Coordinates of C-alpha atoms in Angstrom, one line a residue:
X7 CA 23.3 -33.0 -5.8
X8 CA 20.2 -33.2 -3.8
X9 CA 18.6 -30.3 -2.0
X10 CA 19.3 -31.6 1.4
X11 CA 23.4 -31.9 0.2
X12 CA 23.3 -28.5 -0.8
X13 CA 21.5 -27.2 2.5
X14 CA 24.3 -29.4 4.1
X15 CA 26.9 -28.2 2.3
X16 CA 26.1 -24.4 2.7
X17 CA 25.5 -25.0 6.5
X18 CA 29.0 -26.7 7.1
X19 CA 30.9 -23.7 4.5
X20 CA 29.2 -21.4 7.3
X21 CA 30.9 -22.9 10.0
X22 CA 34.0 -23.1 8.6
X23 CA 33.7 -19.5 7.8
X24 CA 32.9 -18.9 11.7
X25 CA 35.8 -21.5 12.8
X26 CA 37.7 -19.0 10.1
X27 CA 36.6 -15.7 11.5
X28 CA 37.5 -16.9 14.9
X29 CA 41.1 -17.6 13.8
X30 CA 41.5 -14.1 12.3
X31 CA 40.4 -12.5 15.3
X32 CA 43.0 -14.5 17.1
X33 CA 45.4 -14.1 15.0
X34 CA 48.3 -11.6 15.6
X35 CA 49.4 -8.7 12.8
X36 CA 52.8 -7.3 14.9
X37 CA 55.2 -9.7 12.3
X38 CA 53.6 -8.8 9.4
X39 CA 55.3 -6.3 7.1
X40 CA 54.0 -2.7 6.1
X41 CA 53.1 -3.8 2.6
X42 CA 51.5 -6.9 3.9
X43 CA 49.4 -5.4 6.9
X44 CA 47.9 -2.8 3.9
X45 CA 46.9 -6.2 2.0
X46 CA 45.2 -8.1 5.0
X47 CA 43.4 -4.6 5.1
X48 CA 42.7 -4.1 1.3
X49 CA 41.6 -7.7 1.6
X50 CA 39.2 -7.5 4.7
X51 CA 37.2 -4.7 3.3
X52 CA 36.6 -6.3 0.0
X53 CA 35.7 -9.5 1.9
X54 CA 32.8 -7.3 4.3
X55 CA 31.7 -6.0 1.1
X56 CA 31.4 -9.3 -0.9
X57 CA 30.2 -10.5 2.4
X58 CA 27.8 -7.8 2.6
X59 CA 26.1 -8.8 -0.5
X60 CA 25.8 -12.3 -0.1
X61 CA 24.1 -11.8 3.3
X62 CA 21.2 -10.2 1.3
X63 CA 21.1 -12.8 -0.8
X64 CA 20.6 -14.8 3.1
X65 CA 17.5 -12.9 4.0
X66 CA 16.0 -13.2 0.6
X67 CA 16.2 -16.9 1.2
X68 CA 14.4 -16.8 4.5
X69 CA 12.1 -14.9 2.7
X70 CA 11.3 -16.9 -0.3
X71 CA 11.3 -19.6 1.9
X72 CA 8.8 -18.4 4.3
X73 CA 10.7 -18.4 7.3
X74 CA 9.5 -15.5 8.9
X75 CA 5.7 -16.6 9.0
X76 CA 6.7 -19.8 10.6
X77 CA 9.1 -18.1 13.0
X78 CA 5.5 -16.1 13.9
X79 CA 6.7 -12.6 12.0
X80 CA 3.8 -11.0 9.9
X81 CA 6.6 -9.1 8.2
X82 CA 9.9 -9.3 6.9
X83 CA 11.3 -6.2 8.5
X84 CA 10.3 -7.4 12.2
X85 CA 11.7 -10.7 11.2
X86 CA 15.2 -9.0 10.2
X87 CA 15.2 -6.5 13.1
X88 CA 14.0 -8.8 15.8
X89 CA 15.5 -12.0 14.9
X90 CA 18.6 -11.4 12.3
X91 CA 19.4 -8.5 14.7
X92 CA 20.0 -6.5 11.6
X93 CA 19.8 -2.4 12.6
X94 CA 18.9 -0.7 9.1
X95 CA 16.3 -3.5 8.1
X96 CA 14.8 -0.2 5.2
X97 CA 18.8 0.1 3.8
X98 CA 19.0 -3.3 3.2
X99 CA 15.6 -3.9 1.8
X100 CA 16.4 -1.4 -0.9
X101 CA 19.3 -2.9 -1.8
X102 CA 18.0 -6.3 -2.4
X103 CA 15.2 -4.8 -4.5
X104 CA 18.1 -3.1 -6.6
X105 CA 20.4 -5.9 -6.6
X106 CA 18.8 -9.4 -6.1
X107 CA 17.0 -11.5 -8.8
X108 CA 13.6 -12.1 -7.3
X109 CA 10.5 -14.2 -8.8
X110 CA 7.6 -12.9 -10.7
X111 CA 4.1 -13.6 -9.7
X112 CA 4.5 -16.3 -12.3
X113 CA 7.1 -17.7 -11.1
X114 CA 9.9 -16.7 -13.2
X115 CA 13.4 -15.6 -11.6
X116 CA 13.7 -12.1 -13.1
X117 CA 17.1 -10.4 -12.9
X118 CA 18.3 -7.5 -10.6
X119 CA 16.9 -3.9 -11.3
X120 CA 20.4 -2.5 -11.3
X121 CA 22.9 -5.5 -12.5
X122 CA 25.9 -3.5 -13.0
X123 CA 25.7 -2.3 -9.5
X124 CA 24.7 -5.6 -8.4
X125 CA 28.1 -7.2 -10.3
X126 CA 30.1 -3.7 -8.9
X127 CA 29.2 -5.0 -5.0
X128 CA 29.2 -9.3 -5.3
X129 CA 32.6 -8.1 -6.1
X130 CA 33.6 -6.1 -3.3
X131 CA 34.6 -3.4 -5.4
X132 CA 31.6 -0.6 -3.9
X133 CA 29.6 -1.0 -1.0
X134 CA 26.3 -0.1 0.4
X135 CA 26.4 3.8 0.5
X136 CA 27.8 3.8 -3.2
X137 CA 25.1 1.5 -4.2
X138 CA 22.5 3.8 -2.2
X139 CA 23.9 7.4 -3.7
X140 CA 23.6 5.7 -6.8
X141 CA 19.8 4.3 -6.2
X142 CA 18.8 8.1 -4.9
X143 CA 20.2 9.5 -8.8
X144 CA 18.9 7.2 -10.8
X145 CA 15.4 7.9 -9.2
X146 CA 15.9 11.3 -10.1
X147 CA 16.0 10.4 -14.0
X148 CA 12.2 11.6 -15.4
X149 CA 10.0 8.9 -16.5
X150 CA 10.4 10.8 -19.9
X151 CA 13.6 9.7 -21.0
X152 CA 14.0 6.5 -23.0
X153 CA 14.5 2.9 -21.4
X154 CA 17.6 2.5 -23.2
X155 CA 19.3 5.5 -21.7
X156 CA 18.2 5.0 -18.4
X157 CA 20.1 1.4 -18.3
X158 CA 23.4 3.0 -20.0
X159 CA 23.4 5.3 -17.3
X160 CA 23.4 2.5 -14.5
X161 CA 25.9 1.1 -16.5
X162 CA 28.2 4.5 -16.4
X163 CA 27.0 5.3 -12.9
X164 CA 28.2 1.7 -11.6
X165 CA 31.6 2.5 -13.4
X166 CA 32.3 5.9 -11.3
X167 CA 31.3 3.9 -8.3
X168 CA 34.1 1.4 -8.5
X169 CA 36.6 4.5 -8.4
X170 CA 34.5 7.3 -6.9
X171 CA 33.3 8.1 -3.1
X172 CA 29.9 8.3 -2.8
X173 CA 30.2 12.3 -2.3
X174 CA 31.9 12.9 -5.9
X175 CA 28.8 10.5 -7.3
X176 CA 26.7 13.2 -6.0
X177 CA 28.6 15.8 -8.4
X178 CA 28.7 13.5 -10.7
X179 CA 25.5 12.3 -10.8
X180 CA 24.0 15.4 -10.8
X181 CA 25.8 16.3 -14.3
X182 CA 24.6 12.6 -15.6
X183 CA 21.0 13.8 -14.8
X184 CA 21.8 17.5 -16.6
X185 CA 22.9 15.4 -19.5
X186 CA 19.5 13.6 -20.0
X187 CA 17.0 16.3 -19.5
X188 CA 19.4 19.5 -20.3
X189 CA 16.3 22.2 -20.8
X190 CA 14.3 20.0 -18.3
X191 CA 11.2 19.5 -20.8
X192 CA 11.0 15.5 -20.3
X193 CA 10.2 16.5 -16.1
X194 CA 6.3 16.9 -15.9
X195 CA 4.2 16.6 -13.3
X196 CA 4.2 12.8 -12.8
X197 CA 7.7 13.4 -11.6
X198 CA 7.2 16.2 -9.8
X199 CA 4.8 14.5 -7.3
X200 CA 6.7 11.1 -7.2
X201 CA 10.0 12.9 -5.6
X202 CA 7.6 15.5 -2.9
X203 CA 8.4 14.4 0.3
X204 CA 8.9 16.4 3.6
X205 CA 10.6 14.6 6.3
X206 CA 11.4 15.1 10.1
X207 CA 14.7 14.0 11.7
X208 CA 14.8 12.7 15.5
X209 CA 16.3 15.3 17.9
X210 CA 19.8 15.7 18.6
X211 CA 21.5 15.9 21.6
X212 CA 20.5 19.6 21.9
X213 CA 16.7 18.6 21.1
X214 CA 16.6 20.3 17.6
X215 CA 15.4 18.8 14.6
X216 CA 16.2 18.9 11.1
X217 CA 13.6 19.5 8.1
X218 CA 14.1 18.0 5.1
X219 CA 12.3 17.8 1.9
X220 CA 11.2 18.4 -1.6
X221 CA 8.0 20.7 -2.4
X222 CA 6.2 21.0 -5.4
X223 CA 5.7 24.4 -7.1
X224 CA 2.4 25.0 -5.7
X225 CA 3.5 24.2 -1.9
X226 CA 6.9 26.4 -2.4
X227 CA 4.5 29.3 -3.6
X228 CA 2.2 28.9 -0.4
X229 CA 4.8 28.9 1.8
X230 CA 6.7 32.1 0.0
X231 CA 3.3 33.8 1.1
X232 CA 3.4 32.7 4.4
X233 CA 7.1 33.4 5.1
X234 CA 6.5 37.4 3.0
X235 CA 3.3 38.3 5.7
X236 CA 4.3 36.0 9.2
X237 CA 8.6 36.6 8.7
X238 CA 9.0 40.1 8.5
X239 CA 11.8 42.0 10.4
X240 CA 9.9 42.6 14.0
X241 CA 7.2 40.3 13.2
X242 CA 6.4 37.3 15.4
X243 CA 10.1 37.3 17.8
X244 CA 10.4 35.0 20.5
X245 CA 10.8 36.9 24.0
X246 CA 9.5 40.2 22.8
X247 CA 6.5 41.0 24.2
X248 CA 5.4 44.2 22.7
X249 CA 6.8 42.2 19.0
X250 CA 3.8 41.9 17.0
X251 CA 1.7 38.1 16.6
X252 CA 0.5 36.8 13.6
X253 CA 0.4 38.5 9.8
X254 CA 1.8 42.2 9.3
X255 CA -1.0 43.1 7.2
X256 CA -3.2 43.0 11.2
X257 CA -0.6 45.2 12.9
X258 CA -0.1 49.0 13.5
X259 CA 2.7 49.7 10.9
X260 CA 4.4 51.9 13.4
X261 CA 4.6 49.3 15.8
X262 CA 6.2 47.3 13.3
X263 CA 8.7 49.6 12.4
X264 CA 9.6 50.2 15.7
X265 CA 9.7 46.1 16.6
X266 CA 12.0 45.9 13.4
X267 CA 14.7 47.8 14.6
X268 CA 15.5 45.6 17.4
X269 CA 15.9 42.7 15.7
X270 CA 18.8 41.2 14.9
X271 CA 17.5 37.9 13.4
X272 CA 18.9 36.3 10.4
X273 CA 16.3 35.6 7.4
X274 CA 16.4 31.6 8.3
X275 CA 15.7 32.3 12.1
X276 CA 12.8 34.9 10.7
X277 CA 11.7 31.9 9.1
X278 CA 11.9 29.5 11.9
X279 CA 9.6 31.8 14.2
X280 CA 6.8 32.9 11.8
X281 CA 6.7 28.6 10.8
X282 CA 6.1 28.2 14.6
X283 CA 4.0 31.0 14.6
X284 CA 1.7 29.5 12.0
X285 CA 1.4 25.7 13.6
X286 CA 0.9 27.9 17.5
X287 CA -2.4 29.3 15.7
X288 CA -3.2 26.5 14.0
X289 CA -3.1 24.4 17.2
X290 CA -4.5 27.1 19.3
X291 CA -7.3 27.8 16.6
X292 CA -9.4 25.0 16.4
X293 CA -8.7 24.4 12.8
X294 CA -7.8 20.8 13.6
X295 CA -10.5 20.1 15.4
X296 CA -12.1 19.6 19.2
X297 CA -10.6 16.0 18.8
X298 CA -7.7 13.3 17.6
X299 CA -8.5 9.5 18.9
X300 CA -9.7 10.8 21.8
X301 CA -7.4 13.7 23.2
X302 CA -7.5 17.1 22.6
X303 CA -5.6 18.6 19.5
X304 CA -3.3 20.6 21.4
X305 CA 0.2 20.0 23.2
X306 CA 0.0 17.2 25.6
X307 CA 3.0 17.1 28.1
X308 CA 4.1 14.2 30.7
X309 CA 6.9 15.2 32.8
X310 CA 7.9 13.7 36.5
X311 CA 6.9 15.6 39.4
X312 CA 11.0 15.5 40.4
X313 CA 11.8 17.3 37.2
X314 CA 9.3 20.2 37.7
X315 CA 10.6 20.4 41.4
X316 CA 13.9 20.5 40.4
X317 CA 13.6 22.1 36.8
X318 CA 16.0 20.1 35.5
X319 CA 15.4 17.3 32.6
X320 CA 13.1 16.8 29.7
X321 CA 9.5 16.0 29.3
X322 CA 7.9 14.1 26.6
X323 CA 5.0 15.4 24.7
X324 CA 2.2 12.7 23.2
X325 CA 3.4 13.1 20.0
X326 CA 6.8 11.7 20.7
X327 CA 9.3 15.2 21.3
X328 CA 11.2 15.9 23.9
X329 CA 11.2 19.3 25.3
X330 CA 13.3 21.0 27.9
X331 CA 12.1 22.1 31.0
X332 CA 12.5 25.7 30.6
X333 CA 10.1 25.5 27.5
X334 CA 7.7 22.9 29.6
X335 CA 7.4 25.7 32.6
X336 CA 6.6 28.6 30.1
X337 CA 3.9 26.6 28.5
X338 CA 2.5 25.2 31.9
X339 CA 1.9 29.2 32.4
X340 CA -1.5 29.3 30.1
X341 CA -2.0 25.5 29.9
X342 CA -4.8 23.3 31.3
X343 CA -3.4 20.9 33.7
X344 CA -3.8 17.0 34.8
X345 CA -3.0 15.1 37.6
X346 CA -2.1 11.5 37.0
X347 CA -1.3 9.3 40.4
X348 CA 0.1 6.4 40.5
X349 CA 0.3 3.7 43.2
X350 CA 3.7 3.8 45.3
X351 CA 7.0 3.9 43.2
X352 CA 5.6 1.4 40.5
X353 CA 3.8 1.8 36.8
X354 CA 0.4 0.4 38.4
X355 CA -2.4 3.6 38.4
X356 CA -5.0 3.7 40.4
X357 CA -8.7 3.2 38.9
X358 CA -9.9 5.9 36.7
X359 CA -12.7 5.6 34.3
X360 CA -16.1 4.0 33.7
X361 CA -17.4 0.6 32.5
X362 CA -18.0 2.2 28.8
X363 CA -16.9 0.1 24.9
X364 CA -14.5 3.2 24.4
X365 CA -11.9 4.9 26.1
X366 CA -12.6 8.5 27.7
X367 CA -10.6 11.0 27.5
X368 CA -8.9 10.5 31.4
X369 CA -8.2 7.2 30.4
X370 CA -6.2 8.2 27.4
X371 CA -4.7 10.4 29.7
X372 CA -3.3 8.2 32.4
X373 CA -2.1 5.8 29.1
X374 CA 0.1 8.1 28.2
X375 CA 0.8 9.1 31.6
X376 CA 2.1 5.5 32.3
X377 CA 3.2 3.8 28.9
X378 CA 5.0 6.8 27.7
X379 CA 4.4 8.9 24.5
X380 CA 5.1 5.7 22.3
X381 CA 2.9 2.2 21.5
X382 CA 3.6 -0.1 24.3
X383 CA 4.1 -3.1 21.3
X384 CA 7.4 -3.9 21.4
X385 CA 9.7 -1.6 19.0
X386 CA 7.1 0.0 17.9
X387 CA 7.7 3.7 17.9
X388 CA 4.6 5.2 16.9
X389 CA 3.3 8.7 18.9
X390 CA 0.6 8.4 21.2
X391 CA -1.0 11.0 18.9
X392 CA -1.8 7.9 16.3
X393 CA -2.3 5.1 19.3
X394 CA -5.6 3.6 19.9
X395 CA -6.9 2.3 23.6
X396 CA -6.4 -1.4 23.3
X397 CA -8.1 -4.2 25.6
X398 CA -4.6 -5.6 26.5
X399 CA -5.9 -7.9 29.6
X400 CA -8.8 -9.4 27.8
X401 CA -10.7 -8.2 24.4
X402 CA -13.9 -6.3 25.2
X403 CA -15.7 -8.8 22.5
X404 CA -14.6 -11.8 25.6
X405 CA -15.8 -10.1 28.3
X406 CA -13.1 -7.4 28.9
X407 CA -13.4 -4.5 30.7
X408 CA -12.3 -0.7 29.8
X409 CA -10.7 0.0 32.9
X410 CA -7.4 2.0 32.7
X411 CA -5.7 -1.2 34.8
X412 CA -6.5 -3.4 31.7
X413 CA -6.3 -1.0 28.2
X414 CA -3.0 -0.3 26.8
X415 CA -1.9 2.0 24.0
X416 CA -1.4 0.5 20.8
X417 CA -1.1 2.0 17.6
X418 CA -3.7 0.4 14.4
X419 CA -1.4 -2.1 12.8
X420 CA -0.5 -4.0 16.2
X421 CA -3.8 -3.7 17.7
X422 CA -5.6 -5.3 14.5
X423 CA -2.5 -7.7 15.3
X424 CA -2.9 -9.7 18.3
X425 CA -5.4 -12.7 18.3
X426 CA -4.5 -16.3 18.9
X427 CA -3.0 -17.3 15.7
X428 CA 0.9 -17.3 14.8
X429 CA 2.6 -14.3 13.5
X430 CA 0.4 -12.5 16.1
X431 CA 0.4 -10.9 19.6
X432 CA -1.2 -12.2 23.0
X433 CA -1.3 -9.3 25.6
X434 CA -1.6 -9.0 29.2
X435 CA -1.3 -6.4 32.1
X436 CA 1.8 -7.9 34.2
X437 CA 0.5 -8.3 37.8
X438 CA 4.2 -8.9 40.0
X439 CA 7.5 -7.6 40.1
X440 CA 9.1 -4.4 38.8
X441 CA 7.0 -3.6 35.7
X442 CA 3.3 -4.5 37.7
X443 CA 0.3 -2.3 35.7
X444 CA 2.4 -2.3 32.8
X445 CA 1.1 -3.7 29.5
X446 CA 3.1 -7.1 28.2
X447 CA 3.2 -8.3 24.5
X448 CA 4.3 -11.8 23.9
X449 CA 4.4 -13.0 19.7
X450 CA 2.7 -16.0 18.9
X451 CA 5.0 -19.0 17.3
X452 CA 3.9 -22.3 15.2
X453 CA 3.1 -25.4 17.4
X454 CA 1.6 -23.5 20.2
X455 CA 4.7 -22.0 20.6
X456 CA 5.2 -18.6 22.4
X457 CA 7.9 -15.8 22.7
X458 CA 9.0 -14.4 26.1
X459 CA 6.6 -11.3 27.3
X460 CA 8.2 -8.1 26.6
X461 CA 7.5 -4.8 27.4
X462 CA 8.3 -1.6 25.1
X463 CA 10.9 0.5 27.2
X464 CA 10.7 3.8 24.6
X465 CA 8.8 5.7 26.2
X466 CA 9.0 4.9 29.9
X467 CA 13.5 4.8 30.5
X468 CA 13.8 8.3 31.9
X469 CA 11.0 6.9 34.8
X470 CA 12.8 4.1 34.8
X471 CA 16.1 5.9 35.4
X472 CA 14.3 7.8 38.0
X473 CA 13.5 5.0 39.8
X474 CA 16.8 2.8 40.1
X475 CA 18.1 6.5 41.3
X476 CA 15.3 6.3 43.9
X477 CA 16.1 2.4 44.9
X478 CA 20.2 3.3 45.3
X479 CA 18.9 6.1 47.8
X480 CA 16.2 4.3 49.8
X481 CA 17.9 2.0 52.2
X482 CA 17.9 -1.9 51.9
X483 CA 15.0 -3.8 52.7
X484 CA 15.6 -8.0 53.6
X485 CA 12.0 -9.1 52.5
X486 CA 12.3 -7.4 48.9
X487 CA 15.6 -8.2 48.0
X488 CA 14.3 -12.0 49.0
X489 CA 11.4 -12.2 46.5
X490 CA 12.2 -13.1 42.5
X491 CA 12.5 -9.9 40.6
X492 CA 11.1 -11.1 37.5
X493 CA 7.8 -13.8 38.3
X494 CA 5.1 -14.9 35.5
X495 CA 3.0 -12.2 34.5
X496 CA -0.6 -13.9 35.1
X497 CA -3.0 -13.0 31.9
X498 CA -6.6 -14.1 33.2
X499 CA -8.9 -12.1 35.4
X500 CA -8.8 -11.4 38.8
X501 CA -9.9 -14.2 41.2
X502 CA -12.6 -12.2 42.5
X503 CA -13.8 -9.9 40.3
X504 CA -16.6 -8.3 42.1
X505 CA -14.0 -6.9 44.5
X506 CA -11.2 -5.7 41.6
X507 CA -15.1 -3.7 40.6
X508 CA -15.1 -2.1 43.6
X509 CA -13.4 0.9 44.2
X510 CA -14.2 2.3 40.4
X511 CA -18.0 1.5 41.0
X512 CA -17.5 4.0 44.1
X513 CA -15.7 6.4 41.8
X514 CA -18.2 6.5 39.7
X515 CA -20.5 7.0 42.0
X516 CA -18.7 10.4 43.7
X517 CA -16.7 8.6 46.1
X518 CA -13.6 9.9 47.0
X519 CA -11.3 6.8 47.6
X520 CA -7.8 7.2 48.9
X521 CA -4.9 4.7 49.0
X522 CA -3.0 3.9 52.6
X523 CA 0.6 2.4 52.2
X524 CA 1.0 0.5 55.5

């Protein structure tokens, strides 16, 4: 069989199998016995799973095959997100590094890390959170304990999976792991640092977070010192003023005493306020510094001048979190404030700035202002805390200016990413139409081929959702609801340049301009 049968073949068994799948879906289940129905079901799962498995083995062929690069992705992980539509790109990467033979720089086909697990789910027997429970003990092993034993215990792990749920592998895992290193002298430092990790969950509905992580002996002692001198009973307690700040070893031990018999905190809430204690000084201090890629170590908030008016709603903060407006008004209280204007109801700002290589600091400011607290590269959800000011209209090296109407926010990896060449990103400032001033990213294909412009809507839907609530309440106009809502961004310069330069040459000269809506 040649290579282009067998691409053939696998391309016509894939429509069969949607031809299939559309047949099951239309088929009904009301004649079918109760012993029968419980087979079609026993039978679907085990199908998804097999399924499951084989589609890793899918992307790993695009991969091998270099698909992504010639679809213009620099990376797998955009190629499965943005094109496979695949939602936990990171879950299934892991298991095809666990479960998939793969070639060797040599090019050898080497077999799966974990090929009992990897025979357990091409059978249907486990699925992905078994295999991933299993992954997350077997990583737990120390690097001390013999090769041999390590594989038996994939072997004896993929076993339980085929008749456990992934919360009994937990228990039993753990007593797998107290088997191998019962007095715990094979763990050594080597191990110790490979599992450290601290991690920070998104917010909730309620905007709290969850902390999550594994700390070393030297960091758990640090933070036992912390937690003995900044959470003490009356020390540091949110909405008591005469509570006192900071360590107890600086405050009157009376006061103290006093301070500690009104509160009624449990030790993990004492905790909580003497850890934001500690990052308030820290921030506050100056131990980070007068400066982090331009802006100010410190809190920086955006929030709509409707939500401070009405105090209802969140505002966003340049690192990314969300805080309510309660929180936002107590902070505005002792915080140094901004303006940033923006032209009518749309995302276009006026000039601010000077003619300079870098960003200033107001620039940055009006960024993150307009773009949101995220990289305006679509997808991307880096903070504006880590962003860089990007020439999106046109490089500076080509002529470009650093005027807030043409710089963007991009983070480092997608702003070393755009250039001409495929696999990378083209950028321009769209000019008509709902999104006007805002930055547009199209991805660069083979063949002179190019993606549609897209604009990165993380950080900018609550304005968004502001402004369709605005449009519903502002009565029709004829002439507007005539014009195309989406027209073709244009990416070059304006037609006459000398007058775009205008009104921030009189800025920068003192001038106090102001905009007229007639």
């Amino acid at each position: 069989m040649t290579s282009g049968e067998g691409g053939a073949e696998i391309v016509g068994l894939y429509r069969e199998l949607d031809e299939l799948v559309d047949r099951i879906v239309a088929a009904e289940s009301t004649s079918a016995s109760h012993d029968e129905v419980l087979a079609v079901a026993e039978s679907h799962e085990r199908s998804a799973r097999r399924l499951a498995y084989v589609g890793l083995r899918r992307v790993m062929d695009c991969s091998d095959r270099g698909v992504p690069e010639r679809e213009g992705f620099s990376r797998l992980t955009d190629f499965m997100v943005l094109h496979l539509r695949i939602t936990d790109p990171g879950r299934r990467r892991k298991l095809m590094a666990a479960l998939l033979s793969m070639y060797s720089l040599t090019g050898e086909l080497v077999d799966p890390k974990l090929p009992n697990l990897a025979a357990a789910f091409a059978e249907g027997a486990i699925g992905p959170e078994h295999v991933l429970t299993v992954i997350k003990i077997l990583d737990k092993i120390p690097t001390g304990v013999e090769p041999e034993l390590r594989d038996k215990a994939e072997e004896v792990m993929a076993g339980y999976a085929r008749d456990h749920e992934p919360k009994e592998l937990i228990v039993l895992g753990a007593e797998l792991l107290g088997h191998l290193d019962p007095d715990g002298t094979l763990t050594d430092d080597k191990d110790r640092a490979r599992r450290r990790s601290l991690e920070l969950s998104k917010q909730d509905a309620q905007l709290m977070s969850t902390l999550e992580g594994h700390l070393d002996p030297v960091t758990r002692a640090l933070l036992d010192v912390v937690f003995a001198a900044w959470a003490a009973p009356g020390m540091n307690m949110p909405g008591d003023p005469d509570s006192p700040q900071g360590s107890r070893d600086d405050v009157d031990i009376e006061v103290l005493k006093k301070a500690a018999e009104r509160d009624y905190r449990t030790p993990a809430q004492r905790n909580h306020d003497a850890l934001h204690a500690l990052l308030d000084a820290v921030v506050n201090g100056g131990v980070l510094g007068k400066s982090h890629r331009g802006l100010p170590p410190h809190l920086i908030i955006s929030i709509t001048d409707t939500a401070l008016r009405e105090q209802a709603g969140v505002a966003t903060t340049a690192s990314g979190a969300l805080l309510p407006i309660s929180d936002v008004i107590e902070l505005a209280a002792e915080a140094q404030q901004h303006l940033a204007v923006f032209s009518g109801h749309s995302a276009e700002p006026l000039y601010l700035g000077q003619a300079n290589r870098f960003a200033n600091q107001a620039q940055r400011f009006m960024l993150f202002a307009r773009d949101g607290a995220v990289c305006t590269c679509p997808n991307c959800t880096q903070p504006f805390t880590h962003l860089e000011a990007h020439h999106a209209e046109k490089d500076w090296a080509q002529g470009g200016f650093t005027d807030v109407i043409d710089l963007a926010g991009a983070c480092g990896k997608h702003n070393r990413m755009v250039g001409d060449k495929p696999g990378q990103w083209s950028t321009h400032i769209i000019k008509d139409g709902p999104d006007a001033g805002r930055p547009a990213w199209v991805r660069n294909g083979r063949d002179g081929r190019r993606g549609k412009p897209r604009v990165n809507r993380n950080g900018i839907v609550g304005a968004e959702l502001a402004s369709r609530l605005r449009e519903r309440d502002r009565p029709p106009d004829k002439e507007k609801n005539s014009r195309t809502v989406e027209s073709a961004p244009s990416t070059g310069p304006p037609v006459k340049p000398e007058e775009r330069r205008r009104v921030p040459r009189l800025i920068a000269s003192g001038w106090a301009v102001n905009t007229l809506e007639l």
